[in-house]
CSV table of C-alpha atoms in Angstrom, one decimal:
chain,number,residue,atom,x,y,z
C,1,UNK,CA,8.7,2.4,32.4
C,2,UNK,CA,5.9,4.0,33.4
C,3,UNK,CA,3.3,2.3,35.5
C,4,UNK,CA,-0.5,3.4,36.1
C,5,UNK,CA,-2.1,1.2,38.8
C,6,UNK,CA,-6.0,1.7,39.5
C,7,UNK,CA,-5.8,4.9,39.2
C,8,UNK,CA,-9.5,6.7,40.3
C,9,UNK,CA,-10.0,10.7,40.8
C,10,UNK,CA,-11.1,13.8,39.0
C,11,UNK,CA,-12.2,17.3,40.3
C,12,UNK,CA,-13.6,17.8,43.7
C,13,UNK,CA,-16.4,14.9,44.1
C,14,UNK,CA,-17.0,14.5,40.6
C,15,UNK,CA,-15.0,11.3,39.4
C,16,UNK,CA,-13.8,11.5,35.9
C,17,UNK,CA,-11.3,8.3,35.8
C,18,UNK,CA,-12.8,5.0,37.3
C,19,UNK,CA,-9.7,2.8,37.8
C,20,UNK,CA,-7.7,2.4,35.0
C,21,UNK,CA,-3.8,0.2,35.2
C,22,UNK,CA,-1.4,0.0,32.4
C,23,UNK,CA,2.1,0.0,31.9
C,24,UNK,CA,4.1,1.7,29.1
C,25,UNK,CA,7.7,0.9,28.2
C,26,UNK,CA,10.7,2.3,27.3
C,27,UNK,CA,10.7,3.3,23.7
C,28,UNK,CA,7.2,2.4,22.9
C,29,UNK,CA,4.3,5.2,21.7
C,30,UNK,CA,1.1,5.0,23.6
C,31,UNK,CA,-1.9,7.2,22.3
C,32,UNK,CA,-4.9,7.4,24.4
C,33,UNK,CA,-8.6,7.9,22.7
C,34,UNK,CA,-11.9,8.4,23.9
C,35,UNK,CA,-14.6,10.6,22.8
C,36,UNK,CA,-15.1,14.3,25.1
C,37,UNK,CA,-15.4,13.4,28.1
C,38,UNK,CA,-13.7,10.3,28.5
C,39,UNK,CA,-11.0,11.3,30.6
C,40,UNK,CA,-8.7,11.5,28.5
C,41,UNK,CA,-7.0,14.6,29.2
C,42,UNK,CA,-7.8,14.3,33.2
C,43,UNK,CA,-5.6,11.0,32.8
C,44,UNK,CA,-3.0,12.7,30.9
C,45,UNK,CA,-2.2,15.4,34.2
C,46,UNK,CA,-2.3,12.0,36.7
C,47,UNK,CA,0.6,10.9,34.8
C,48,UNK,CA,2.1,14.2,34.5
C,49,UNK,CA,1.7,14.8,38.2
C,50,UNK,CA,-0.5,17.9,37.9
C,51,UNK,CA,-3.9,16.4,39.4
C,52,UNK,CA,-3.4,13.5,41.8
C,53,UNK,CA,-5.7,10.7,41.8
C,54,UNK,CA,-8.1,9.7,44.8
C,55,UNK,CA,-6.7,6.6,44.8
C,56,UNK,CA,-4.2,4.1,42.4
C,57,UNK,CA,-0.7,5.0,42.1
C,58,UNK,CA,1.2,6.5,38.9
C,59,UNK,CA,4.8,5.2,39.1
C,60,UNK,CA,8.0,6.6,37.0
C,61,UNK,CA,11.3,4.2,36.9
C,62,UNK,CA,8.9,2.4,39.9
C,63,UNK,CA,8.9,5.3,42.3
C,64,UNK,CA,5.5,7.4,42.6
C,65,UNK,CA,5.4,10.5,40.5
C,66,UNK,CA,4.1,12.2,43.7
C,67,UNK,CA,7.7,11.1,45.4
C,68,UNK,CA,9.9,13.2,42.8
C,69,UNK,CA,10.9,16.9,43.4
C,70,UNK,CA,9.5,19.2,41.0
C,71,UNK,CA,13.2,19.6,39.2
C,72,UNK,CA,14.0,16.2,39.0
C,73,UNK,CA,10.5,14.9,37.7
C,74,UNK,CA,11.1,17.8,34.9
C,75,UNK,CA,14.8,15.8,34.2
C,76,UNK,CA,12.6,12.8,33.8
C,77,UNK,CA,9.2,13.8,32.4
C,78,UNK,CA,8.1,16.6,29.7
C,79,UNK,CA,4.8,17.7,28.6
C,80,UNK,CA,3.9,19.4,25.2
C,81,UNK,CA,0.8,20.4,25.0
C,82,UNK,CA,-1.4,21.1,22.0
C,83,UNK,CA,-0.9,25.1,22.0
C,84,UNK,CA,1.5,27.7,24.3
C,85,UNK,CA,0.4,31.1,24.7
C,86,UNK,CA,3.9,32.4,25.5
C,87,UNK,CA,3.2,36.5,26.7
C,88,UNK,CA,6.7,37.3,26.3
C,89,UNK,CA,8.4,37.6,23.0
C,90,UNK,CA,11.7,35.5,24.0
C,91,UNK,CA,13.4,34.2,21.1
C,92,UNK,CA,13.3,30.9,20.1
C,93,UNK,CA,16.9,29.7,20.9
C,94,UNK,CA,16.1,31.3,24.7
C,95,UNK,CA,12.7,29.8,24.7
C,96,UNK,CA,14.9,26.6,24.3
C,97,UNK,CA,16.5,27.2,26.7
C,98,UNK,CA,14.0,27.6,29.4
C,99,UNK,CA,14.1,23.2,28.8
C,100,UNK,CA,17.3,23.3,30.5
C,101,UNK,CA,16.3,24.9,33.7
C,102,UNK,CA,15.9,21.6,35.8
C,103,UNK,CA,19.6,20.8,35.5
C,104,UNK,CA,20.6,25.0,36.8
C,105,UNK,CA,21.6,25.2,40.2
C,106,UNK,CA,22.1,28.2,42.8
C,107,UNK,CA,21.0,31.0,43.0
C,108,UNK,CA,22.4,32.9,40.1
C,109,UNK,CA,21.5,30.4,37.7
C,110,UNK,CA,23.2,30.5,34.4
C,111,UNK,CA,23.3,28.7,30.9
C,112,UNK,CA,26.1,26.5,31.0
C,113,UNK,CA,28.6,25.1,27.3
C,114,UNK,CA,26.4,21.7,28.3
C,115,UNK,CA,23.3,23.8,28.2
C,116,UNK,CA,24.3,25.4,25.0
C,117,UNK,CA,25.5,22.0,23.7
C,118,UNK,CA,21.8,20.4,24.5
C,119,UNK,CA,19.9,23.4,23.2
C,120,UNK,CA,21.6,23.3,19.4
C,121,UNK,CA,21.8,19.7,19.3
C,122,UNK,CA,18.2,19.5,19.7
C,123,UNK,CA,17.3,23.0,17.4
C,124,UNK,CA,19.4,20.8,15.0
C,125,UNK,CA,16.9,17.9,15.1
C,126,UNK,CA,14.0,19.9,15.4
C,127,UNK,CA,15.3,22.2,12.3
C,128,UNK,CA,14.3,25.6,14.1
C,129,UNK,CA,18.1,26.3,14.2
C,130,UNK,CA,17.0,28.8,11.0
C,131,UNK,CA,14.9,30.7,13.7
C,132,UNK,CA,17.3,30.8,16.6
C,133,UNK,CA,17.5,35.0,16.5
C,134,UNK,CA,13.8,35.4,16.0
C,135,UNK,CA,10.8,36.2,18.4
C,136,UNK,CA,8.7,33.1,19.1
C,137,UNK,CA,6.2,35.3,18.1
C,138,UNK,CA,7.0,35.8,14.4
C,139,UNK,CA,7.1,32.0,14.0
C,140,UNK,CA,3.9,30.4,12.6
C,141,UNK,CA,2.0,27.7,14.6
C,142,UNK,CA,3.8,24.6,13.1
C,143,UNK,CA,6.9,26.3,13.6
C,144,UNK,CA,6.0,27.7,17.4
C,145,UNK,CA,5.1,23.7,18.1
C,146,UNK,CA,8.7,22.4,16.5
C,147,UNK,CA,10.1,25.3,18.8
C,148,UNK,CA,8.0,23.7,22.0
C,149,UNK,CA,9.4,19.9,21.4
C,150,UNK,CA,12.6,21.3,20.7
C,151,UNK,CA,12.3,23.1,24.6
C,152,UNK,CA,10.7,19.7,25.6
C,153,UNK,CA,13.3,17.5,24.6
C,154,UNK,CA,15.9,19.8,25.8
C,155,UNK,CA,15.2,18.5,29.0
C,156,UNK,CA,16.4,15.3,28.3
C,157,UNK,CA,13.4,13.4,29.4
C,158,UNK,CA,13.2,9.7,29.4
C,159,UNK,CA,9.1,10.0,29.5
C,160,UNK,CA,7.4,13.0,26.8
C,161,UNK,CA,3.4,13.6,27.2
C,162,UNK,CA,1.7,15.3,24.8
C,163,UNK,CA,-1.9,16.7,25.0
C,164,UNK,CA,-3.5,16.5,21.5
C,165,UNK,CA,0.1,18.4,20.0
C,166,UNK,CA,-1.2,18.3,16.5
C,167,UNK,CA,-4.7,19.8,17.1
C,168,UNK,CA,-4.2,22.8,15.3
C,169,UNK,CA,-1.8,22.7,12.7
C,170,UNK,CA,-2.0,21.7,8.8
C,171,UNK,CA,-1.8,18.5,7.5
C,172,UNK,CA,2.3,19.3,6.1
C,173,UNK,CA,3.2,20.0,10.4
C,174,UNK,CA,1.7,17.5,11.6
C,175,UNK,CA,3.3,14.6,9.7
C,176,UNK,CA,6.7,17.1,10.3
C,177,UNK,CA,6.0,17.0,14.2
C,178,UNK,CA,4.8,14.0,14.8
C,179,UNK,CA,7.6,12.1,12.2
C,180,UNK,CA,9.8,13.6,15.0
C,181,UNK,CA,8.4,12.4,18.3
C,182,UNK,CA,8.6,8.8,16.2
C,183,UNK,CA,11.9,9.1,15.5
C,184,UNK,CA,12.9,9.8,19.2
C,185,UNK,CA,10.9,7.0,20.5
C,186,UNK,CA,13.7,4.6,17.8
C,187,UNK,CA,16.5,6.4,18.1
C,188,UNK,CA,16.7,7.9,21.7
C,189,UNK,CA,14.1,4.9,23.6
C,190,UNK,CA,12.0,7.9,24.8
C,191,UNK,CA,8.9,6.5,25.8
C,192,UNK,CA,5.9,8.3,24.5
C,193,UNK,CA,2.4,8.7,25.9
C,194,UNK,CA,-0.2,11.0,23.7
C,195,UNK,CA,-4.2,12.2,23.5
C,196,UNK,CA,-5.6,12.6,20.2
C,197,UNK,CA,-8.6,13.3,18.3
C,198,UNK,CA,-8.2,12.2,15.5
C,199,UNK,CA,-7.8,8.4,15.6
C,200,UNK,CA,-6.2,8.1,12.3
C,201,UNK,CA,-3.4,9.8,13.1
C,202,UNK,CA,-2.8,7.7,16.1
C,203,UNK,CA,-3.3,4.6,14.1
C,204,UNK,CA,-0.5,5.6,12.0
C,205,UNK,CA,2.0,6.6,14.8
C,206,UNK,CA,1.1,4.8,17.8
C,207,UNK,CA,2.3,1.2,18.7
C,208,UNK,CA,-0.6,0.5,21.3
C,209,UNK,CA,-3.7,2.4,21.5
C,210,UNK,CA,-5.6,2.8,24.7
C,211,UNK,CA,-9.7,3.9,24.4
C,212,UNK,CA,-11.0,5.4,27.1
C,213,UNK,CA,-15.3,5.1,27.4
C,214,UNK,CA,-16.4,7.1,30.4
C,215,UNK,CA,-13.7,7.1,33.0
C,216,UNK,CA,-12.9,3.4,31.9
C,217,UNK,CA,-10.2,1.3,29.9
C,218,UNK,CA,-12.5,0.1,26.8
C,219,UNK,CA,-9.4,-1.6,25.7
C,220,UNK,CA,-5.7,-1.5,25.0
C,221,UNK,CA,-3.9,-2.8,22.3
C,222,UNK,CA,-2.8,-2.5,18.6
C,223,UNK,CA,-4.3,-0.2,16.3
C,224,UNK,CA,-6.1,-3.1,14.7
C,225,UNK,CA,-7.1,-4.3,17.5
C,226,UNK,CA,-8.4,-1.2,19.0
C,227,UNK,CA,-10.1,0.5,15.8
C,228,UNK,CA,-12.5,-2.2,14.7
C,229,UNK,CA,-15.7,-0.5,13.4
C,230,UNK,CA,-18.4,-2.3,16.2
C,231,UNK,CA,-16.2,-1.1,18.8
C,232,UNK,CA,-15.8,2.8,17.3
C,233,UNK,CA,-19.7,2.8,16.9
C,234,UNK,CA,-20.3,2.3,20.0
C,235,UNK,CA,-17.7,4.5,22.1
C,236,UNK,CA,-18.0,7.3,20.1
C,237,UNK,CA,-21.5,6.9,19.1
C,238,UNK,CA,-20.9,7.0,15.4
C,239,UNK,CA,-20.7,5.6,12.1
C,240,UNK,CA,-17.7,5.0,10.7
C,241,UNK,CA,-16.3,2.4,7.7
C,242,UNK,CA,-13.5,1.0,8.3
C,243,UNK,CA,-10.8,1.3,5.7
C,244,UNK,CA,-6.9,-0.2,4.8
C,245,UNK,CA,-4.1,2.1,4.7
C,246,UNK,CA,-2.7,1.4,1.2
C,247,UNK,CA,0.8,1.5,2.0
C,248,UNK,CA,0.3,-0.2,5.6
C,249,UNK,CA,-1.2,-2.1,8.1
C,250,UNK,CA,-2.7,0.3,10.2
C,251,UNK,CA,-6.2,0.7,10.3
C,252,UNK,CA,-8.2,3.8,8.6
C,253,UNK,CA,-11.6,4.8,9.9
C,254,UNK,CA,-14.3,7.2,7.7
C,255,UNK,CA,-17.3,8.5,8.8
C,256,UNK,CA,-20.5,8.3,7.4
C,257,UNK,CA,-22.5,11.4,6.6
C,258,UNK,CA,-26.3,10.7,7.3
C,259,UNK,CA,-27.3,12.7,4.2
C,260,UNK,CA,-28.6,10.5,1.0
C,261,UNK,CA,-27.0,10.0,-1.5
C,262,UNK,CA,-28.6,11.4,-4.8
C,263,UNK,CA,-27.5,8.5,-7.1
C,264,UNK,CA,-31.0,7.1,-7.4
C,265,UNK,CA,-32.3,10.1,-9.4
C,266,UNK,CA,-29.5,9.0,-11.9
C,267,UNK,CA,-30.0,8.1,-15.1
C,268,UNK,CA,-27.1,6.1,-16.8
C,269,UNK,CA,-28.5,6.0,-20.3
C,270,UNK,CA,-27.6,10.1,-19.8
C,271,UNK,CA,-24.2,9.9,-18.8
C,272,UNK,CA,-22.8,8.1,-22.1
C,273,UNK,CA,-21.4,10.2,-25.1
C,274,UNK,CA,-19.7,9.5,-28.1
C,275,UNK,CA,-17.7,11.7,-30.1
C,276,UNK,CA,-17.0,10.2,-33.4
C,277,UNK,CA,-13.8,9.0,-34.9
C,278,UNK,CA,-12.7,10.9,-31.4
C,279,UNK,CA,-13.8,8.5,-28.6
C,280,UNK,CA,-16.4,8.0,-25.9
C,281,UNK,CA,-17.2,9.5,-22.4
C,282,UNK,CA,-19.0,8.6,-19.4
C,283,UNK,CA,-20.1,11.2,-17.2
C,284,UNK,CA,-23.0,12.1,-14.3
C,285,UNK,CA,-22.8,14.2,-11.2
C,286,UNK,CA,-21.8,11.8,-8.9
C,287,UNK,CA,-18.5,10.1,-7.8
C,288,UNK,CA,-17.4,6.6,-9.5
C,289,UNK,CA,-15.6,4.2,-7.5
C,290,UNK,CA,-14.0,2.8,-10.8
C,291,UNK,CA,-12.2,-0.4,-11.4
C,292,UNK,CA,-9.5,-0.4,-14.2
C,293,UNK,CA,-8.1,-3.3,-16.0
C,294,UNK,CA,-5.7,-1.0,-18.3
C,295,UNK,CA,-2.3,-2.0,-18.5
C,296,UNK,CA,-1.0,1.5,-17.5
C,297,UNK,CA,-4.4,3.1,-15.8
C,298,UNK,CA,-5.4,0.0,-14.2
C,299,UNK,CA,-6.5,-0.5,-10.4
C,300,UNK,CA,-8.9,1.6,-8.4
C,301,UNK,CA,-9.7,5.4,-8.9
C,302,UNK,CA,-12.4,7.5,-7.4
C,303,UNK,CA,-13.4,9.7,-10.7
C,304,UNK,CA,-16.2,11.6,-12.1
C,305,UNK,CA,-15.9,10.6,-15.5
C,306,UNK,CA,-14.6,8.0,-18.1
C,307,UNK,CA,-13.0,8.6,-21.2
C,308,UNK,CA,-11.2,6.9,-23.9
C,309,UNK,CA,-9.9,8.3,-27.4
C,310,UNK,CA,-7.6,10.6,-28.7
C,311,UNK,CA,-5.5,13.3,-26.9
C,312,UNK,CA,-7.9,15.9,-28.9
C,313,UNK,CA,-10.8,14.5,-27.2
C,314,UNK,CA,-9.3,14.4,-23.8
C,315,UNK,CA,-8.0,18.3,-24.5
C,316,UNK,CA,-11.3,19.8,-24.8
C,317,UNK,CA,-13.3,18.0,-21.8
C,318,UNK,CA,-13.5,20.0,-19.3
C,319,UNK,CA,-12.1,18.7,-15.2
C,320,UNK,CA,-9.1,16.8,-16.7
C,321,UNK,CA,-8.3,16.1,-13.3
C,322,UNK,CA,-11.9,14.4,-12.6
C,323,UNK,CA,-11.7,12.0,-15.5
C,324,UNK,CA,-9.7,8.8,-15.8
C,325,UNK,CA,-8.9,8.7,-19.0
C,326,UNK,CA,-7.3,5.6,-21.6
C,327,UNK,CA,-6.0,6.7,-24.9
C,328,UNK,CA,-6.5,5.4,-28.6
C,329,UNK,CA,-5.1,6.5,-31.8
C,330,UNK,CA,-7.6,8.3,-34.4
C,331,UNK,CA,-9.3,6.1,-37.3
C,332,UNK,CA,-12.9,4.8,-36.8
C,333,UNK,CA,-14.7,3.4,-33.7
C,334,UNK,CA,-17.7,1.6,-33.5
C,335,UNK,CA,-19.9,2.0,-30.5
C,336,UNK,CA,-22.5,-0.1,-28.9
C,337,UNK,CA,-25.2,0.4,-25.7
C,338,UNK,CA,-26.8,-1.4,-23.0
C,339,UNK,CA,-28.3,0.8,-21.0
C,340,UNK,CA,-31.9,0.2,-21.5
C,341,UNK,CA,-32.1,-1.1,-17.2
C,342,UNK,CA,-32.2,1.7,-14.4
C,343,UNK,CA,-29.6,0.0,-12.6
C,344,UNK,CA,-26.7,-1.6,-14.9
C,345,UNK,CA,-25.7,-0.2,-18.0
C,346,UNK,CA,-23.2,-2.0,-20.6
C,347,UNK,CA,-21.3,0.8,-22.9
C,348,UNK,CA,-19.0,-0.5,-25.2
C,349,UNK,CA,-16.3,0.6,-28.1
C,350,UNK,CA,-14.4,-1.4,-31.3
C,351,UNK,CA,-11.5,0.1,-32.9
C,352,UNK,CA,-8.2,-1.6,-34.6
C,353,UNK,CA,-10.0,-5.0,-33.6
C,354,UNK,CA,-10.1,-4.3,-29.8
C,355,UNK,CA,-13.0,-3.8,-27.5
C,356,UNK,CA,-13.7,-1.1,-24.6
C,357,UNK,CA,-16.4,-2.2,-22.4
C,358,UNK,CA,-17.4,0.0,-19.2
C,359,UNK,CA,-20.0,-1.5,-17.0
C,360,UNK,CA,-21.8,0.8,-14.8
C,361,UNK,CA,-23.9,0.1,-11.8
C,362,UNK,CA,-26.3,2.2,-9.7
C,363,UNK,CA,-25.2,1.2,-6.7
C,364,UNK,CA,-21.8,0.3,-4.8
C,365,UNK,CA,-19.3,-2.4,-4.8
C,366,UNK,CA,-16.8,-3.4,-2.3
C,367,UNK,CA,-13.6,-3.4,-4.0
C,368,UNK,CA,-13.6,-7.1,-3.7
C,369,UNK,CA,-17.2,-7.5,-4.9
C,370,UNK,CA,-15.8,-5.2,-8.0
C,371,UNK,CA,-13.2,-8.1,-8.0
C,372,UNK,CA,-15.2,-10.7,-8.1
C,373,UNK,CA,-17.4,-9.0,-11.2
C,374,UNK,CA,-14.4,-7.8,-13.0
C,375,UNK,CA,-13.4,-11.5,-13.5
C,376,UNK,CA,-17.1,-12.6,-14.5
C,377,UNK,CA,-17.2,-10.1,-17.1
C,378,UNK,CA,-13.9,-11.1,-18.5
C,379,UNK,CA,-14.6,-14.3,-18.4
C,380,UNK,CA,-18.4,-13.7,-20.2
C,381,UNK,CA,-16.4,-12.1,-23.0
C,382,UNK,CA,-14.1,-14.2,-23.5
C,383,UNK,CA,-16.6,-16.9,-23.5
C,384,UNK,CA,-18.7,-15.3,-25.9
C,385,UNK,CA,-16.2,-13.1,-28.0
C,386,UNK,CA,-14.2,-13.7,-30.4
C,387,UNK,CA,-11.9,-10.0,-30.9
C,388,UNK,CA,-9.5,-9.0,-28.1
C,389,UNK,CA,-9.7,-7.0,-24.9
C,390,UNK,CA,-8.1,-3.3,-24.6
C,391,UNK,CA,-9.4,-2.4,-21.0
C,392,UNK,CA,-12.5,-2.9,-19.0
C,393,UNK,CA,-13.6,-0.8,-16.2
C,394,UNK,CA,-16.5,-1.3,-13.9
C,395,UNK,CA,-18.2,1.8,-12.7
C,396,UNK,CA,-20.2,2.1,-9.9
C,397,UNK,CA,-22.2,4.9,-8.6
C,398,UNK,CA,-22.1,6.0,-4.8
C,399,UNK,CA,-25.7,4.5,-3.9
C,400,UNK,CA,-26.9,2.0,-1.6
C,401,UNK,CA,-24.5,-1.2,-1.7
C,402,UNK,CA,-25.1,-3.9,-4.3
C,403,UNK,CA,-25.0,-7.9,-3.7
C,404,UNK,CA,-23.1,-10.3,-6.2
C,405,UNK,CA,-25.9,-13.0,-7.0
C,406,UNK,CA,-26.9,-15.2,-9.6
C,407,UNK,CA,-29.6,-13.6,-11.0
C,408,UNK,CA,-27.0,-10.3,-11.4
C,409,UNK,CA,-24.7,-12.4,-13.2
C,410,UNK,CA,-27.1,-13.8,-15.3
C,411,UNK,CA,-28.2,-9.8,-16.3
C,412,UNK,CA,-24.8,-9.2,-17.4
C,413,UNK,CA,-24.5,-12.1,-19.3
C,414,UNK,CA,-27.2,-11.6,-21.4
C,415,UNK,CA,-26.4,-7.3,-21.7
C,416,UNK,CA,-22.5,-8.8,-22.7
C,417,UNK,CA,-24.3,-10.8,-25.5
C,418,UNK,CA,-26.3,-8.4,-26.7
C,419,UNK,CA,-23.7,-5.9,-26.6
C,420,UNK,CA,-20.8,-7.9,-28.3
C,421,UNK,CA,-23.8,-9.2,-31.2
C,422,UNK,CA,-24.3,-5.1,-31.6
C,423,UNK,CA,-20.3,-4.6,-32.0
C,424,UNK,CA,-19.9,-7.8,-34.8
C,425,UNK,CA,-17.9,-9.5,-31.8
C,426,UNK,CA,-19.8,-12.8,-31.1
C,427,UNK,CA,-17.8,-15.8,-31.9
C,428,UNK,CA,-19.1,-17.6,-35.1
């Protein structure tokens, strides 16, 4: 376990960390945020035992870090930090090595079979074993950094620190590294204590999260504890949206650019096409947040474009990859619009007795306002229609947020009514 009681200090008189106590236990993955300046990285050397504190105590297995010799606090406790600048061009298996030089003794100090047993073993799990013969220097920096845990864990730690380890590297070698140090705090109950950036990332590896606002503990818990978008805004001084992970339960923050949006120079009326027997398009210069009903395309896309029709149609638009598209068979379509309102448009298409109907808005939805209005406008046709549904999608424009009231409701009701009369739909 590793204990930090009140711990206050810094650099000469200037105090960077205010008194801050936690504990961190065997196995579990701590990651410490703060925005620059926080102290995050001055904490970080405290535990490590590079920068005393003033005052406050930081305690390994319950004995001070300051009480341990430097080779048997290096059996104990490894640091990776975010980048090495190695001058020498060792090779990896021997910069490896250098991880087992707190368990040499004497003076002519030597690489023992236990040494060489450690060293592959952990090559092996770090999968650098492909590089063993080559310079450290030939090795790119995602592979330098799998090369640096590998040297860290070859110590054999019970305790890793690692100062922002993922800073620069791509997105592929960061999920490779850190999928690692997660897998070591399960399988080997090495207890884990990291500084990031990027709070994301932390969210999605860490199982307690500990902010940091000048000098001070803001708070420390779980990710969704921690990350809640009032408390964000404030430390960091931002604005962020708060997001859910699809797959899990951590929480995802986004910030929020302060330029504006250009969706209210949009004119829906000039994003709708049809093309014949072929099908229909819609399509402006702005991002859709688009809600699908489709059987097979259904759920929620961010797109540029709507299409449905034949496989002819959809092989001559251009951006395939921007357009969610919903296919129909060739033979005649009837089409019908409501788009005669700045801000909600109705566009709708009949073929083989089945209806398309996209509703777009100038303005956004939350996905469970889109929902919400999803249901009403199944439920208006129904109510009012008398031929079948295909798919319905709901379109809205990136603008300024839009609120579910009556009067709105009542708007689409009366554009549905008008748009299924139009399309010989309205129940007799």
């Amino acid at each position: 376990m590793i204990q930090v009681k009140e711990v206050k200090g810094g650099y000469g008189e200037k105090e960077v960390i205010r008194g801050i106590s936690f504990e961190v236990k065997k196995g579990e993955f701590l990651g410490i945020l703060g925005p620059n300046g926080s102290g995050k990285t001055t904490l970080l050397k405290m535990i490590a035992g590079i920068l005393a504190p003033k005052s406050g105590q930081v305690c390994l297995s319950g004995c001070s870090i300051q009480s341990y010799r430097p080779k048997v606090l290096a059996q104990k406790l490894a640091v990776l930090p975010q980048k090495t600048d190695q001058a020498f061009s060792f090779t990896v298996e021997e910069t490896i090595q250098f991880g087992r030089y707190p368990y040499q003794k004497g003076w002519l100090q030597s690489v023992m079979k236990e040494d060489e047993q450690v060293v592959s073993r952990v090559m092996e799990q770090t999968d650098v074993v492909q590089f063993k013969d080559q310079s450290i220097h030939e090795l790119s920096g995602g592979e330098q950094q799998r090369v640096y845990l590998a040297q860290a864990l070859a110590q054999q730690p019970e305790y890793l620190l690692l100062d922002e380890p993922t800073s620069f590297l791509d997105l592929a070698y960061q999920k490779e590294l850190l999928d690692l140090i997660k897998e070591e705090t399960s399988s080997s109950k090495l207890t884990v204590i990291g500084v990031f950036h990027d709070v994301n990332i932390a969210s999605l590896y860490c199982d307690r999260l500990l902010l940091l606002h000048e000098g001070k503990a803001e708070i420390l818990g779980q990710p969704h504890h921690v990350l809640t978008t009032e408390r964000i805004n404030r430390v960091y001084e931002t604005d962020v949206t708060l997001l859910n992970h699809p797959l899990r339960a951590n929480p995802q923050l986004m910030i929020e650019p302060a330029a504006m949006s250009k969706a209210s120079n949009v004119k829906l009326a000039d994003g709708w096409r049809t093309h014949g027997s072929k099908g229909m398009t819609f399509s402006i210069n702005q991002p859709l947040r688009i809600l699908s009903s489709h059987e097979k395309n259904g759920g929620f896309f961010w797109k540029r474009s709507l299409g449905t029709g034949t496989e002819t149609l959809h092989d001559r638009l251009d951006d395939a990859e921007g357009i969610l598209f919903f296919g129909k068979s060739e033979g005649q379509k009837q089409y019908a619009a409501e788009d005669d309102e700045d801000d909600i448009a109705l566009y709708g298409m009949l073929q083989q007795g089945e209806l398309t109907i996209w509703l777009v808005l100038k303005g956004s939805l939350s996905d469970g306002a889109s929902v919400q209005m999803m249901g009403q406008l199944m439920h208006i046709i129904q109510q009012e229609g008398s031929i079948p549904i295909h798919h319905l999608c709901i379109a809205a424009v990136n603008a300024e947020e839009m609120g579910l009231d009556a009067l709105l409701y009542e708007r689409l009701r009366k554009k549905a009514q008008r748009l299924l009369y139009t399309l010989g739909a309205i129940k007799k």
